[in-house]
Amino acid sequence: MASRGKSNLWRYWGYGVLAVLLLSLAGTGFGPGIYAVLVGLLILFVLFQAPVYCGAINRKRGGGVEFCRNNSSGLVLGCHLRQHKWQKFGRDWWSLGWREKTKGIWTGASAKLATISGLVGTVTGIIGVFK
């Protein structure tokens, strides 16, 4: 049977970019432009392509908030449900407090890995530019 689509390993290409950023701090081979491109690619990966849980708000019960556990791509986009596509960045984003906003990006191990990778990659890129 023929395989469909890309390999599962290709879904994690952004973590390779993070590894290149971290390893490049040891040498002096990259200029500021390369760091800017690598950080831009990493941020695009984290926001729009990293495999994470949806994290959109399902229901508000009492004072608590429940988050969607469907698979999605990136920290900004939602899952396959129409209401969740841009909900994480839409109206509910602006009406919630910071505690509820940041809970959505920490909904699972993959979301935590994507968030930390984006932060570490950005800091590494900034260090590389000024190195």
PDB file of C-alpha atoms in Angstrom:
ATOM      1  CA  MET A   1       0.000   0.000   0.000  1.00  0.00           C
ATOM      2  CA  ALA A   2       1.382   3.409  -0.958  1.00  0.00           C
ATOM      3  CA  SER A   3       2.001   5.945   1.774  1.00  0.00           C
ATOM      4  CA  ARG A   4      -0.156   9.046   1.826  1.00  0.00           C
ATOM      5  CA  GLY A   5       1.287  12.514   2.242  1.00  0.00           C
ATOM      6  CA  LYS A   6       4.491  13.450   3.985  1.00  0.00           C
ATOM      7  CA  SER A   7       6.284  11.400   6.580  1.00  0.00           C
ATOM      8  CA  ASN A   8       5.441  11.992  10.218  1.00  0.00           C
ATOM      9  CA  LEU A   9       8.979  13.210  10.849  1.00  0.00           C
ATOM     10  CA  TRP A  10       8.458  16.185   8.511  1.00  0.00           C
ATOM     11  CA  ARG A  11       5.802  17.577  10.894  1.00  0.00           C
ATOM     12  CA  TYR A  12       8.598  18.421  13.356  1.00  0.00           C
ATOM     13  CA  TRP A  13      10.924  20.365  11.013  1.00  0.00           C
ATOM     14  CA  GLY A  14      10.844  23.447  13.269  1.00  0.00           C
ATOM     15  CA  TYR A  15      12.650  21.620  16.037  1.00  0.00           C
ATOM     16  CA  GLY A  16      15.509  21.067  13.579  1.00  0.00           C
ATOM     17  CA  VAL A  17      15.624  24.836  13.067  1.00  0.00           C
ATOM     18  CA  LEU A  18      15.800  25.242  16.850  1.00  0.00           C
ATOM     19  CA  ALA A  19      18.684  22.764  17.003  1.00  0.00           C
ATOM     20  CA  VAL A  20      20.557  24.694  14.288  1.00  0.00           C
ATOM     21  CA  LEU A  21      20.010  27.935  16.233  1.00  0.00           C
ATOM     22  CA  LEU A  22      21.302  26.433  19.463  1.00  0.00           C
ATOM     23  CA  LEU A  23      24.312  24.780  17.826  1.00  0.00           C
ATOM     24  CA  SER A  24      25.196  27.966  15.932  1.00  0.00           C
ATOM     25  CA  LEU A  25      25.925  29.821  19.164  1.00  0.00           C
ATOM     26  CA  ALA A  26      29.140  27.830  19.533  1.00  0.00           C
ATOM     27  CA  GLY A  27      30.531  29.006  16.189  1.00  0.00           C
ATOM     28  CA  THR A  28      30.750  32.278  14.311  1.00  0.00           C
ATOM     29  CA  GLY A  29      29.594  31.055  10.892  1.00  0.00           C
ATOM     30  CA  PHE A  30      26.207  32.799  10.786  1.00  0.00           C
ATOM     31  CA  GLY A  31      25.560  36.475  10.278  1.00  0.00           C
ATOM     32  CA  PRO A  32      22.629  38.486  11.660  1.00  0.00           C
ATOM     33  CA  GLY A  33      20.555  37.912   8.518  1.00  0.00           C
ATOM     34  CA  ILE A  34      20.721  34.124   8.874  1.00  0.00           C
ATOM     35  CA  TYR A  35      19.675  34.375  12.528  1.00  0.00           C
ATOM     36  CA  ALA A  36      16.731  36.586  11.568  1.00  0.00           C
ATOM     37  CA  VAL A  37      15.584  34.092   8.917  1.00  0.00           C
ATOM     38  CA  LEU A  38      15.954  31.107  11.268  1.00  0.00           C
ATOM     39  CA  VAL A  39      14.047  32.837  14.071  1.00  0.00           C
ATOM     40  CA  GLY A  40      11.323  33.850  11.598  1.00  0.00           C
ATOM     41  CA  LEU A  41      10.997  30.248  10.395  1.00  0.00           C
ATOM     42  CA  LEU A  42      10.859  28.985  13.969  1.00  0.00           C
ATOM     43  CA  ILE A  43       8.156  31.470  14.958  1.00  0.00           C
ATOM     44  CA  LEU A  44       6.076  30.558  11.888  1.00  0.00           C
ATOM     45  CA  PHE A  45       6.452  26.880  12.779  1.00  0.00           C
ATOM     46  CA  VAL A  46       5.414  27.390  16.402  1.00  0.00           C
ATOM     47  CA  LEU A  47       2.444  29.639  15.610  1.00  0.00           C
ATOM     48  CA  PHE A  48       1.024  27.827  12.571  1.00  0.00           C
ATOM     49  CA  GLN A  49       2.465  24.307  12.104  1.00  0.00           C
ATOM     50  CA  ALA A  50       3.643  22.697  15.348  1.00  0.00           C
ATOM     51  CA  PRO A  51       1.488  19.665  16.223  1.00  0.00           C
ATOM     52  CA  VAL A  52      -0.363  20.630  19.416  1.00  0.00           C
ATOM     53  CA  TYR A  53      -3.751  20.277  21.059  1.00  0.00           C
ATOM     54  CA  CYS A  54      -6.396  22.773  19.987  1.00  0.00           C
ATOM     55  CA  GLY A  55      -6.787  24.501  23.356  1.00  0.00           C
ATOM     56  CA  ALA A  56      -9.821  26.570  22.278  1.00  0.00           C
ATOM     57  CA  ILE A  57     -12.445  27.249  24.909  1.00  0.00           C
ATOM     58  CA  ASN A  58     -15.191  24.616  24.914  1.00  0.00           C
ATOM     59  CA  ARG A  59     -17.409  25.751  27.755  1.00  0.00           C
ATOM     60  CA  LYS A  60     -17.366  28.088  30.671  1.00  0.00           C
ATOM     61  CA  ARG A  61     -18.827  26.311  33.685  1.00  0.00           C
ATOM     62  CA  GLY A  62     -19.081  28.126  36.952  1.00  0.00           C
ATOM     63  CA  GLY A  63     -15.848  30.062  37.144  1.00  0.00           C
ATOM     64  CA  GLY A  64     -13.707  27.529  35.266  1.00  0.00           C
ATOM     65  CA  VAL A  65     -12.811  27.194  31.622  1.00  0.00           C
ATOM     66  CA  GLU A  66     -12.520  23.908  29.693  1.00  0.00           C
ATOM     67  CA  PHE A  67     -10.221  23.600  26.684  1.00  0.00           C
ATOM     68  CA  CYS A  68     -10.608  21.503  23.515  1.00  0.00           C
ATOM     69  CA  ARG A  69      -8.300  18.452  23.328  1.00  0.00           C
ATOM     70  CA  ASN A  70      -8.490  17.870  19.539  1.00  0.00           C
ATOM     71  CA  ASN A  71      -5.285  17.922  17.503  1.00  0.00           C
ATOM     72  CA  SER A  72      -4.428  21.126  15.659  1.00  0.00           C
ATOM     73  CA  SER A  73      -1.533  22.854  13.957  1.00  0.00           C
ATOM     74  CA  GLY A  74       0.278  25.664  15.732  1.00  0.00           C
ATOM     75  CA  LEU A  75      -0.478  27.661  18.840  1.00  0.00           C
ATOM     76  CA  VAL A  76      -2.685  30.182  17.000  1.00  0.00           C
ATOM     77  CA  LEU A  77      -4.905  27.926  14.900  1.00  0.00           C
ATOM     78  CA  GLY A  78      -7.651  25.704  16.239  1.00  0.00           C
ATOM     79  CA  CYS A  79      -8.788  22.200  15.341  1.00  0.00           C
ATOM     80  CA  HIS A  80     -11.114  20.980  12.589  1.00  0.00           C
ATOM     81  CA  LEU A  81     -14.193  22.509  14.244  1.00  0.00           C
ATOM     82  CA  ARG A  82     -15.281  25.698  12.491  1.00  0.00           C
ATOM     83  CA  GLN A  83     -15.820  27.586  15.748  1.00  0.00           C
ATOM     84  CA  HIS A  84     -12.303  26.766  16.946  1.00  0.00           C
ATOM     85  CA  LYS A  85     -10.336  27.774  13.811  1.00  0.00           C
ATOM     86  CA  TRP A  86      -9.518  31.313  14.964  1.00  0.00           C
ATOM     87  CA  GLN A  87     -11.174  31.337  18.404  1.00  0.00           C
ATOM     88  CA  LYS A  88      -7.861  31.240  20.223  1.00  0.00           C
ATOM     89  CA  PHE A  89      -6.913  34.516  18.585  1.00  0.00           C
ATOM     90  CA  GLY A  90     -10.407  35.941  18.159  1.00  0.00           C
ATOM     91  CA  ARG A  91     -12.963  37.550  20.407  1.00  0.00           C
ATOM     92  CA  ASP A  92     -12.358  35.291  23.422  1.00  0.00           C
ATOM     93  CA  TRP A  93      -8.656  36.189  23.424  1.00  0.00           C
ATOM     94  CA  TRP A  94      -9.441  39.824  24.120  1.00  0.00           C
ATOM     95  CA  SER A  95     -12.105  39.162  26.766  1.00  0.00           C
ATOM     96  CA  LEU A  96     -10.135  36.746  28.964  1.00  0.00           C
ATOM     97  CA  GLY A  97      -7.591  37.527  31.644  1.00  0.00           C
ATOM     98  CA  TRP A  98      -3.919  36.625  31.235  1.00  0.00           C
ATOM     99  CA  ARG A  99      -4.294  33.486  33.327  1.00  0.00           C
ATOM    100  CA  GLU A 100      -6.901  32.006  30.973  1.00  0.00           C
ATOM    101  CA  LYS A 101      -4.978  33.161  27.888  1.00  0.00           C
ATOM    102  CA  THR A 102      -1.774  31.425  28.891  1.00  0.00           C
ATOM    103  CA  LYS A 103      -3.549  28.251  30.010  1.00  0.00           C
ATOM    104  CA  GLY A 104      -4.398  27.520  26.375  1.00  0.00           C
ATOM    105  CA  ILE A 105      -0.771  27.411  25.279  1.00  0.00           C
ATOM    106  CA  TRP A 106       0.113  25.007  28.093  1.00  0.00           C
ATOM    107  CA  THR A 107      -2.674  22.457  27.395  1.00  0.00           C
ATOM    108  CA  GLY A 108      -0.389  19.500  26.716  1.00  0.00           C
ATOM    109  CA  ALA A 109       3.175  18.337  26.379  1.00  0.00           C
ATOM    110  CA  SER A 110       3.342  19.197  22.684  1.00  0.00           C
ATOM    111  CA  ALA A 111       2.017  22.728  23.292  1.00  0.00           C
ATOM    112  CA  LYS A 112       4.528  23.214  26.088  1.00  0.00           C
ATOM    113  CA  LEU A 113       7.340  22.010  23.825  1.00  0.00           C
ATOM    114  CA  ALA A 114       6.234  24.359  21.038  1.00  0.00           C
ATOM    115  CA  THR A 115       5.938  27.339  23.389  1.00  0.00           C
ATOM    116  CA  ILE A 116       9.309  26.763  25.029  1.00  0.00           C
ATOM    117  CA  SER A 117      10.938  26.132  21.638  1.00  0.00           C
ATOM    118  CA  GLY A 118       9.623  29.430  20.346  1.00  0.00           C
ATOM    119  CA  LEU A 119      10.884  31.302  23.382  1.00  0.00           C
ATOM    120  CA  VAL A 120      14.298  29.613  23.441  1.00  0.00           C
ATOM    121  CA  GLY A 121      14.710  30.037  19.693  1.00  0.00           C
ATOM    122  CA  THR A 122      13.839  33.712  19.817  1.00  0.00           C
ATOM    123  CA  VAL A 123      16.257  34.376  22.691  1.00  0.00           C
ATOM    124  CA  THR A 124      18.954  32.363  20.912  1.00  0.00           C
ATOM    125  CA  GLY A 125      18.414  34.337  17.722  1.00  0.00           C
ATOM    126  CA  ILE A 126      18.662  37.638  19.564  1.00  0.00           C
ATOM    127  CA  ILE A 127      21.884  36.506  21.234  1.00  0.00           C
ATOM    128  CA  GLY A 128      23.214  35.383  17.860  1.00  0.00           C
ATOM    129  CA  VAL A 129      22.458  38.717  16.208  1.00  0.00           C
ATOM    130  CA  PHE A 130      24.314  40.672  18.889  1.00  0.00           C
ATOM    131  CA  LYS A 131      27.143  38.140  19.268  1.00  0.00           C
TER     132      LYS A 131
END
